[in-house]
Amino acid sequence: MKYFYKFPELAFIEQSVVTIGMFDGVHLGHAKVLSSCVNIAKQKSISSVVISFSNHPSTYFNQSIENNGTLLSPESEKIQWIEALGIDYLFLIPFDQFIAQLPAENLIEDILLPQFGICDLVLGYDNRFGYQRKGSVDFVNEYYSQHIKAYSVEVATIEDEIISSSIIKEYLSQGNLPRANKMLGRAYTLSGSIIHGNHKGRELGFPTANLMLEDSAKYIPGLGVYLSKMKIGNNTYSGITNIGKRPTITMDQHISIETHLLNFDCDIYGEKVEIFLLDKIRDEKKFNSLQELIDQISIDVNLAKSILA
């Protein structure tokens, strides 16, 4: 897959099937849309194209919202998961004033037809595009049917609940990882590098690997202790991950992500890792003493061993 950060200035693709959307999280609902795009393109032996955005539209419409912590799948993850579904070209366009005010007609007539050679447009069941969300499957089929066939992909559900990025975020904030992961089709992942912390975990008898997120835009689940697995190189290890402010020790202002790996004692500072969050054990809590904290961590570790071993 090839990816770009702006629209081409000249004719780029002779014929293509295009889909448009934020695709944050690239969850099972998105996969249904993207797979439809790929399948139609393969049937016609033409290219499949995704037009998405490098920042969440909410950060444009509400300037007080920073991009930090807004995305289920920041750029590198979005590229990875969209490529895995077989898309040929991905355009990650900044959602800015130009995009926000671009009429659907102009997107079609000035970009999709001349530059992408669009033959088919695939959209999610509730997806619209263009200024004031004027663009839709019905709109395209009514005004551009001579050039484009537009398709709407049926809604994806799990146990009668619609799969959406906002619902997944809600489950993550609640610590309901099994439900969120089911909608994603994979475990929710936090990626980054291992950095030095204050080494308090080692003093307590439970050394931890402190994660610096690869991308600050990554959405962080609710505070608490989680069953997890960590991938280091080609190896994966079981553990427990604490997401929180360490109220018993320091009550940090920022959120830290620390993982204690079971039966593991190697130096991994500087290593790039992936943490797969599986389920929440408990909420973060301020204990009355360090001994109470140690006792609770022992309980957490034993529970993790009984489930993950």
Tab-separated table of C-alpha atoms in Angstrom:
chain	number	residue	atom	x	y	z
A	1	MET	CA	0.000	0.000	0.000
A	2	LYS	CA	1.159	3.523	-0.781
A	3	TYR	CA	0.109	6.440	1.400
A	4	PHE	CA	0.168	10.206	0.972
A	5	TYR	CA	-0.553	13.322	3.025
A	6	LYS	CA	-2.177	15.519	0.380
A	7	PHE	CA	-4.342	15.151	-2.687
A	8	PRO	CA	-2.509	14.748	-6.010
A	9	GLU	CA	-2.348	17.842	-8.190
A	10	LEU	CA	-2.736	15.920	-11.454
A	11	ALA	CA	-4.536	12.798	-12.624
A	12	PHE	CA	-3.160	10.080	-10.368
A	13	ILE	CA	-5.216	6.925	-10.834
A	14	GLU	CA	-6.959	5.868	-14.036
A	15	GLN	CA	-9.861	4.066	-12.333
A	16	SER	CA	-10.644	3.427	-8.694
A	17	VAL	CA	-13.083	2.476	-5.973
A	18	VAL	CA	-13.013	5.076	-3.190
A	19	THR	CA	-14.151	5.129	0.413
A	20	ILE	CA	-14.074	8.157	2.705
A	21	GLY	CA	-14.033	8.317	6.488
A	22	MET	CA	-12.107	8.870	9.693
A	23	PHE	CA	-11.822	5.103	10.314
A	24	ASP	CA	-10.562	5.708	13.851
A	25	GLY	CA	-9.688	2.369	15.405
A	26	VAL	CA	-10.216	0.503	12.120
A	27	HIS	CA	-12.763	-1.621	13.997
A	28	LEU	CA	-14.917	-4.437	12.607
A	29	GLY	CA	-17.452	-1.970	11.209
A	30	HIS	CA	-14.706	-0.128	9.344
A	31	ALA	CA	-13.239	-3.428	8.178
A	32	LYS	CA	-16.591	-4.262	6.589
A	33	VAL	CA	-16.522	-1.006	4.588
A	34	LEU	CA	-12.852	-1.296	3.632
A	35	SER	CA	-13.222	-4.931	2.595
A	36	SER	CA	-16.179	-4.009	0.379
A	37	CYS	CA	-14.013	-1.363	-1.278
A	38	VAL	CA	-11.223	-3.891	-1.863
A	39	ASN	CA	-13.585	-6.578	-3.179
A	40	ILE	CA	-15.267	-4.289	-5.713
A	41	ALA	CA	-11.869	-3.047	-6.891
A	42	LYS	CA	-10.593	-6.601	-7.339
A	43	GLN	CA	-13.709	-7.626	-9.269
A	44	LYS	CA	-13.105	-4.745	-11.681
A	45	SER	CA	-9.282	-5.022	-11.649
A	46	ILE	CA	-8.935	-1.383	-10.592
A	47	SER	CA	-7.413	0.391	-7.574
A	48	SER	CA	-8.882	0.735	-4.082
A	49	VAL	CA	-8.476	4.128	-2.398
A	50	VAL	CA	-9.106	5.338	1.156
A	51	ILE	CA	-9.436	9.043	1.909
A	52	SER	CA	-9.052	9.615	5.637
A	53	PHE	CA	-7.781	12.297	7.999
A	54	SER	CA	-4.612	12.724	10.029
A	55	ASN	CA	-6.418	14.502	12.883
A	56	HIS	CA	-9.863	14.021	14.350
A	57	PRO	CA	-12.441	16.473	12.911
A	58	SER	CA	-13.426	17.401	16.480
A	59	THR	CA	-10.034	19.087	16.921
A	60	TYR	CA	-10.913	21.456	14.068
A	61	PHE	CA	-14.512	22.240	14.996
A	62	ASN	CA	-13.634	22.705	18.676
A	63	GLN	CA	-10.275	24.459	18.865
A	64	SER	CA	-10.131	23.930	22.638
A	65	ILE	CA	-9.736	20.182	22.024
A	66	GLU	CA	-6.137	19.097	21.532
A	67	ASN	CA	-5.237	16.100	19.405
A	68	ASN	CA	-3.702	14.454	22.491
A	69	GLY	CA	-5.614	11.370	23.566
A	70	THR	CA	-8.309	11.625	20.895
A	71	LEU	CA	-7.510	8.693	18.604
A	72	LEU	CA	-8.013	4.952	18.971
A	73	SER	CA	-5.554	4.498	16.115
A	74	PRO	CA	-2.984	7.255	15.591
A	75	GLU	CA	-1.286	7.520	12.224
A	76	SER	CA	1.094	4.553	12.331
A	77	GLU	CA	-1.601	2.178	13.592
A	78	LYS	CA	-4.184	3.384	11.086
A	79	ILE	CA	-1.732	2.799	8.247
A	80	GLN	CA	-0.911	-0.675	9.586
A	81	TRP	CA	-4.510	-1.868	9.910
A	82	ILE	CA	-5.773	-0.351	6.654
A	83	GLU	CA	-2.856	-1.868	4.759
A	84	ALA	CA	-3.620	-5.260	6.319
A	85	LEU	CA	-7.070	-5.163	4.705
A	86	GLY	CA	-5.578	-4.913	1.212
A	87	ILE	CA	-6.149	-1.252	0.291
A	88	ASP	CA	-3.929	0.040	-2.546
A	89	TYR	CA	-3.743	3.767	-1.724
A	90	LEU	CA	-4.331	5.709	1.496
A	91	PHE	CA	-4.599	9.498	1.638
A	92	LEU	CA	-4.243	10.925	5.163
A	93	ILE	CA	-5.411	14.501	4.700
A	94	PRO	CA	-5.297	17.137	7.475
A	95	PHE	CA	-8.838	17.996	8.510
A	96	ASP	CA	-8.512	21.767	8.201
A	97	GLN	CA	-10.523	24.721	6.926
A	98	PHE	CA	-10.167	23.599	3.315
A	99	ILE	CA	-11.633	20.163	4.038
A	100	ALA	CA	-14.278	21.451	6.452
A	101	GLN	CA	-15.622	23.916	3.871
A	102	LEU	CA	-15.170	21.750	0.765
A	103	PRO	CA	-18.599	21.133	-0.834
A	104	ALA	CA	-19.383	17.560	-1.799
A	105	GLU	CA	-19.774	18.665	-5.426
A	106	ASN	CA	-16.259	20.115	-5.505
A	107	LEU	CA	-14.742	17.038	-3.912
A	108	ILE	CA	-16.349	14.886	-6.592
A	109	GLU	CA	-15.845	17.148	-9.611
A	110	ASP	CA	-12.417	18.614	-8.803
A	111	ILE	CA	-10.726	15.691	-7.053
A	112	LEU	CA	-12.441	12.299	-7.186
A	113	LEU	CA	-13.322	12.274	-10.884
A	114	PRO	CA	-10.274	13.949	-12.498
A	115	GLN	CA	-7.544	12.796	-10.100
A	116	PHE	CA	-8.772	9.414	-8.875
A	117	GLY	CA	-10.867	8.277	-11.828
A	118	ILE	CA	-13.543	7.216	-9.372
A	119	CYS	CA	-15.964	4.581	-10.653
A	120	ASP	CA	-17.472	3.458	-7.356
A	121	LEU	CA	-17.911	5.062	-3.944
A	122	VAL	CA	-18.340	2.905	-0.837
A	123	LEU	CA	-19.631	4.500	2.366
A	124	GLY	CA	-20.597	3.286	5.805
A	125	TYR	CA	-24.301	3.128	6.609
A	126	ASP	CA	-24.340	6.570	8.290
A	127	ASN	CA	-21.386	8.226	6.572
A	128	ARG	CA	-21.688	11.566	4.806
A	129	PHE	CA	-19.049	13.859	3.368
A	130	GLY	CA	-18.501	17.421	2.215
A	131	TYR	CA	-19.546	20.777	3.631
A	132	GLN	CA	-22.602	20.478	5.884
A	133	ARG	CA	-22.481	16.696	5.289
A	134	LYS	CA	-24.301	17.068	1.984
A	135	GLY	CA	-22.578	14.135	0.296
A	136	SER	CA	-24.246	10.744	0.660
A	137	VAL	CA	-24.942	7.568	-1.297
A	138	ASP	CA	-28.315	8.949	-2.425
A	139	PHE	CA	-26.751	12.287	-3.402
A	140	VAL	CA	-24.077	10.636	-5.552
A	141	ASN	CA	-26.485	8.215	-7.210
A	142	GLU	CA	-28.920	11.033	-7.993
A	143	TYR	CA	-26.506	13.595	-9.437
A	144	TYR	CA	-23.461	11.605	-10.598
A	145	SER	CA	-24.878	8.251	-11.686
A	146	GLN	CA	-23.385	8.630	-15.183
A	147	HIS	CA	-19.902	8.415	-13.687
A	148	ILE	CA	-20.147	6.865	-10.225
A	149	LYS	CA	-22.025	4.035	-8.550
A	150	ALA	CA	-22.341	4.610	-4.801
A	151	TYR	CA	-22.857	1.816	-2.283
A	152	SER	CA	-23.883	1.874	1.364
A	153	VAL	CA	-22.460	-0.881	3.560
A	154	GLU	CA	-24.859	-2.290	6.136
A	155	VAL	CA	-24.288	-1.476	9.770
A	156	ALA	CA	-22.022	-3.858	11.700
A	157	THR	CA	-23.285	-5.033	15.077
A	158	ILE	CA	-22.296	-7.315	17.924
A	159	GLU	CA	-25.185	-8.745	19.920
A	160	ASP	CA	-27.510	-6.094	18.440
A	161	GLU	CA	-25.203	-3.220	19.439
A	162	ILE	CA	-23.841	-0.996	16.672
A	163	ILE	CA	-20.048	-0.992	16.444
A	164	SER	CA	-18.666	2.543	16.515
A	165	SER	CA	-15.493	4.328	17.580
A	166	SER	CA	-17.361	6.387	20.177
A	167	ILE	CA	-18.885	3.280	21.765
A	168	ILE	CA	-15.472	1.588	21.848
A	169	LYS	CA	-14.036	4.646	23.612
A	170	GLU	CA	-16.858	4.470	26.135
A	171	TYR	CA	-16.090	0.825	26.873
A	172	LEU	CA	-12.377	1.619	27.195
A	173	SER	CA	-13.094	4.441	29.634
A	174	GLN	CA	-15.131	1.965	31.714
A	175	GLY	CA	-12.346	-0.613	31.565
A	176	ASN	CA	-14.564	-3.035	29.658
A	177	LEU	CA	-11.738	-4.364	27.496
A	178	PRO	CA	-13.445	-7.630	26.491
A	179	ARG	CA	-16.291	-5.677	24.889
A	180	ALA	CA	-14.036	-3.049	23.300
A	181	ASN	CA	-11.671	-5.711	21.970
A	182	LYS	CA	-14.568	-7.675	20.522
A	183	MET	CA	-15.661	-4.617	18.535
A	184	LEU	CA	-12.107	-3.889	17.424
A	185	GLY	CA	-11.516	-7.486	16.385
A	186	ARG	CA	-8.228	-7.477	18.315
A	187	ALA	CA	-6.784	-6.436	21.670
A	188	TYR	CA	-6.480	-2.702	22.287
A	189	THR	CA	-2.813	-1.796	22.049
A	190	LEU	CA	-0.566	0.827	23.607
A	191	SER	CA	2.749	1.198	21.759
A	192	GLY	CA	5.923	3.051	22.608
A	193	SER	CA	9.339	2.836	24.234
A	194	ILE	CA	10.382	1.734	27.717
A	195	ILE	CA	11.840	4.592	29.753
A	196	HIS	CA	13.294	4.986	33.239
A	197	GLY	CA	10.805	5.700	36.013
A	198	ASN	CA	11.408	6.345	39.708
A	199	HIS	CA	12.207	2.630	40.302
A	200	LYS	CA	9.630	2.542	43.107
A	201	GLY	CA	8.149	-0.677	41.753
A	202	ARG	CA	11.462	-2.487	42.152
A	203	GLU	CA	11.751	-1.192	45.723
A	204	LEU	CA	8.313	-2.670	46.431
A	205	GLY	CA	9.347	-6.017	44.947
A	206	PHE	CA	7.464	-5.609	41.673
A	207	PRO	CA	9.684	-3.987	39.024
A	208	THR	CA	7.767	-2.267	36.251
A	209	ALA	CA	8.448	-1.246	32.667
A	210	ASN	CA	7.369	2.368	32.145
A	211	LEU	CA	5.901	3.154	28.734
A	212	MET	CA	6.342	6.395	26.826
A	213	LEU	CA	3.610	6.384	24.193
A	214	GLU	CA	4.735	6.451	20.583
A	215	ASP	CA	2.010	8.981	19.767
A	216	SER	CA	0.441	11.389	22.264
A	217	ALA	CA	-2.792	11.304	20.241
A	218	LYS	CA	-3.448	7.744	21.454
A	219	TYR	CA	-6.625	7.324	23.497
A	220	ILE	CA	-5.856	6.027	27.004
A	221	PRO	CA	-8.382	3.741	28.762
A	222	GLY	CA	-9.781	4.458	32.217
A	223	LEU	CA	-7.432	4.446	35.202
A	224	GLY	CA	-6.873	1.082	36.823
A	225	VAL	CA	-4.989	-2.208	36.755
A	226	TYR	CA	-5.285	-4.449	33.702
A	227	LEU	CA	-4.407	-7.962	32.647
A	228	SER	CA	-2.029	-7.508	29.746
A	229	LYS	CA	0.569	-8.953	27.440
A	230	MET	CA	3.670	-7.158	26.220
A	231	LYS	CA	5.382	-7.848	22.915
A	232	ILE	CA	9.128	-7.229	22.928
A	233	GLY	CA	10.728	-8.063	19.606
A	234	ASN	CA	9.396	-11.473	18.607
A	235	ASN	CA	8.489	-12.523	22.150
A	236	THR	CA	5.315	-11.902	24.147
A	237	TYR	CA	5.110	-11.878	27.952
A	238	SER	CA	2.164	-11.827	30.365
A	239	GLY	CA	1.784	-9.156	33.008
A	240	ILE	CA	-0.338	-6.551	34.735
A	241	THR	CA	-0.443	-2.946	33.561
A	242	ASN	CA	-1.264	-0.004	35.794
A	243	ILE	CA	-2.681	3.082	34.105
A	244	GLY	CA	-2.887	5.870	36.616
A	245	LYS	CA	-1.398	8.604	38.770
A	246	ARG	CA	0.106	6.420	41.539
A	247	PRO	CA	-1.901	8.071	44.360
A	248	THR	CA	-0.339	5.995	47.156
A	249	ILE	CA	3.214	6.972	46.184
A	250	THR	CA	3.314	10.366	44.482
A	251	MET	CA	-0.123	11.357	43.102
A	252	ASP	CA	1.333	12.442	39.765
A	253	GLN	CA	-0.485	15.013	37.677
A	254	HIS	CA	0.208	13.060	34.509
A	255	ILE	CA	-0.937	9.525	33.752
A	256	SER	CA	1.737	6.839	33.820
A	257	ILE	CA	1.582	3.431	32.130
A	258	GLU	CA	3.575	0.786	34.005
A	259	THR	CA	3.691	-2.957	33.391
A	260	HIS	CA	4.945	-5.660	35.733
A	261	LEU	CA	5.855	-8.715	33.672
A	262	LEU	CA	5.374	-12.144	35.227
A	263	ASN	CA	8.505	-14.257	35.675
A	264	PHE	CA	10.625	-11.706	33.823
A	265	ASP	CA	13.722	-9.804	34.915
A	266	CYS	CA	15.626	-8.364	31.951
A	267	ASP	CA	16.812	-4.871	31.081
A	268	ILE	CA	14.503	-3.555	28.352
A	269	TYR	CA	15.122	0.192	28.653
A	270	GLY	CA	14.874	1.825	25.244
A	271	GLU	CA	13.066	-1.145	23.711
A	272	LYS	CA	10.032	-0.519	21.527
A	273	VAL	CA	7.104	-2.565	22.800
A	274	GLU	CA	3.394	-3.179	22.330
A	275	ILE	CA	1.080	-3.675	25.302
A	276	PHE	CA	-2.130	-5.607	24.645
A	277	LEU	CA	-4.818	-4.805	27.218
A	278	LEU	CA	-7.059	-7.797	27.926
A	279	ASP	CA	-9.277	-7.006	30.909
A	280	LYS	CA	-9.494	-4.696	33.889
A	281	ILE	CA	-8.736	-6.181	37.310
A	282	ARG	CA	-9.656	-3.207	39.471
A	283	ASP	CA	-9.819	0.575	39.687
A	284	GLU	CA	-6.870	2.638	40.821
A	285	LYS	CA	-6.958	3.198	44.576
A	286	LYS	CA	-5.058	5.166	47.192
A	287	PHE	CA	-3.924	2.813	49.957
A	288	ASN	CA	-3.281	3.810	53.557
A	289	SER	CA	0.257	2.421	53.517
A	290	LEU	CA	2.887	0.988	51.199
A	291	GLN	CA	2.356	-2.421	52.802
A	292	GLU	CA	-1.319	-2.356	51.824
A	293	LEU	CA	-0.241	-1.508	48.277
A	294	ILE	CA	2.281	-4.374	48.243
A	295	ASP	CA	-0.359	-6.803	49.508
A	296	GLN	CA	-2.800	-5.721	46.791
A	297	ILE	CA	-0.179	-5.984	44.042
A	298	SER	CA	0.552	-9.536	45.240
A	299	ILE	CA	-3.141	-10.357	44.868
A	300	ASP	CA	-3.178	-8.769	41.386
A	301	VAL	CA	-0.099	-10.732	40.300
A	302	ASN	CA	-1.468	-14.046	41.573
A	303	LEU	CA	-4.736	-13.411	39.762
A	304	ALA	CA	-2.845	-12.650	36.550
A	305	LYS	CA	-0.805	-15.838	36.914
A	306	SER	CA	-3.949	-17.920	37.389
A	307	ILE	CA	-5.548	-16.464	34.254
A	308	LEU	CA	-2.622	-15.867	31.901
A	309	ALA	CA	-0.156	-18.591	32.879
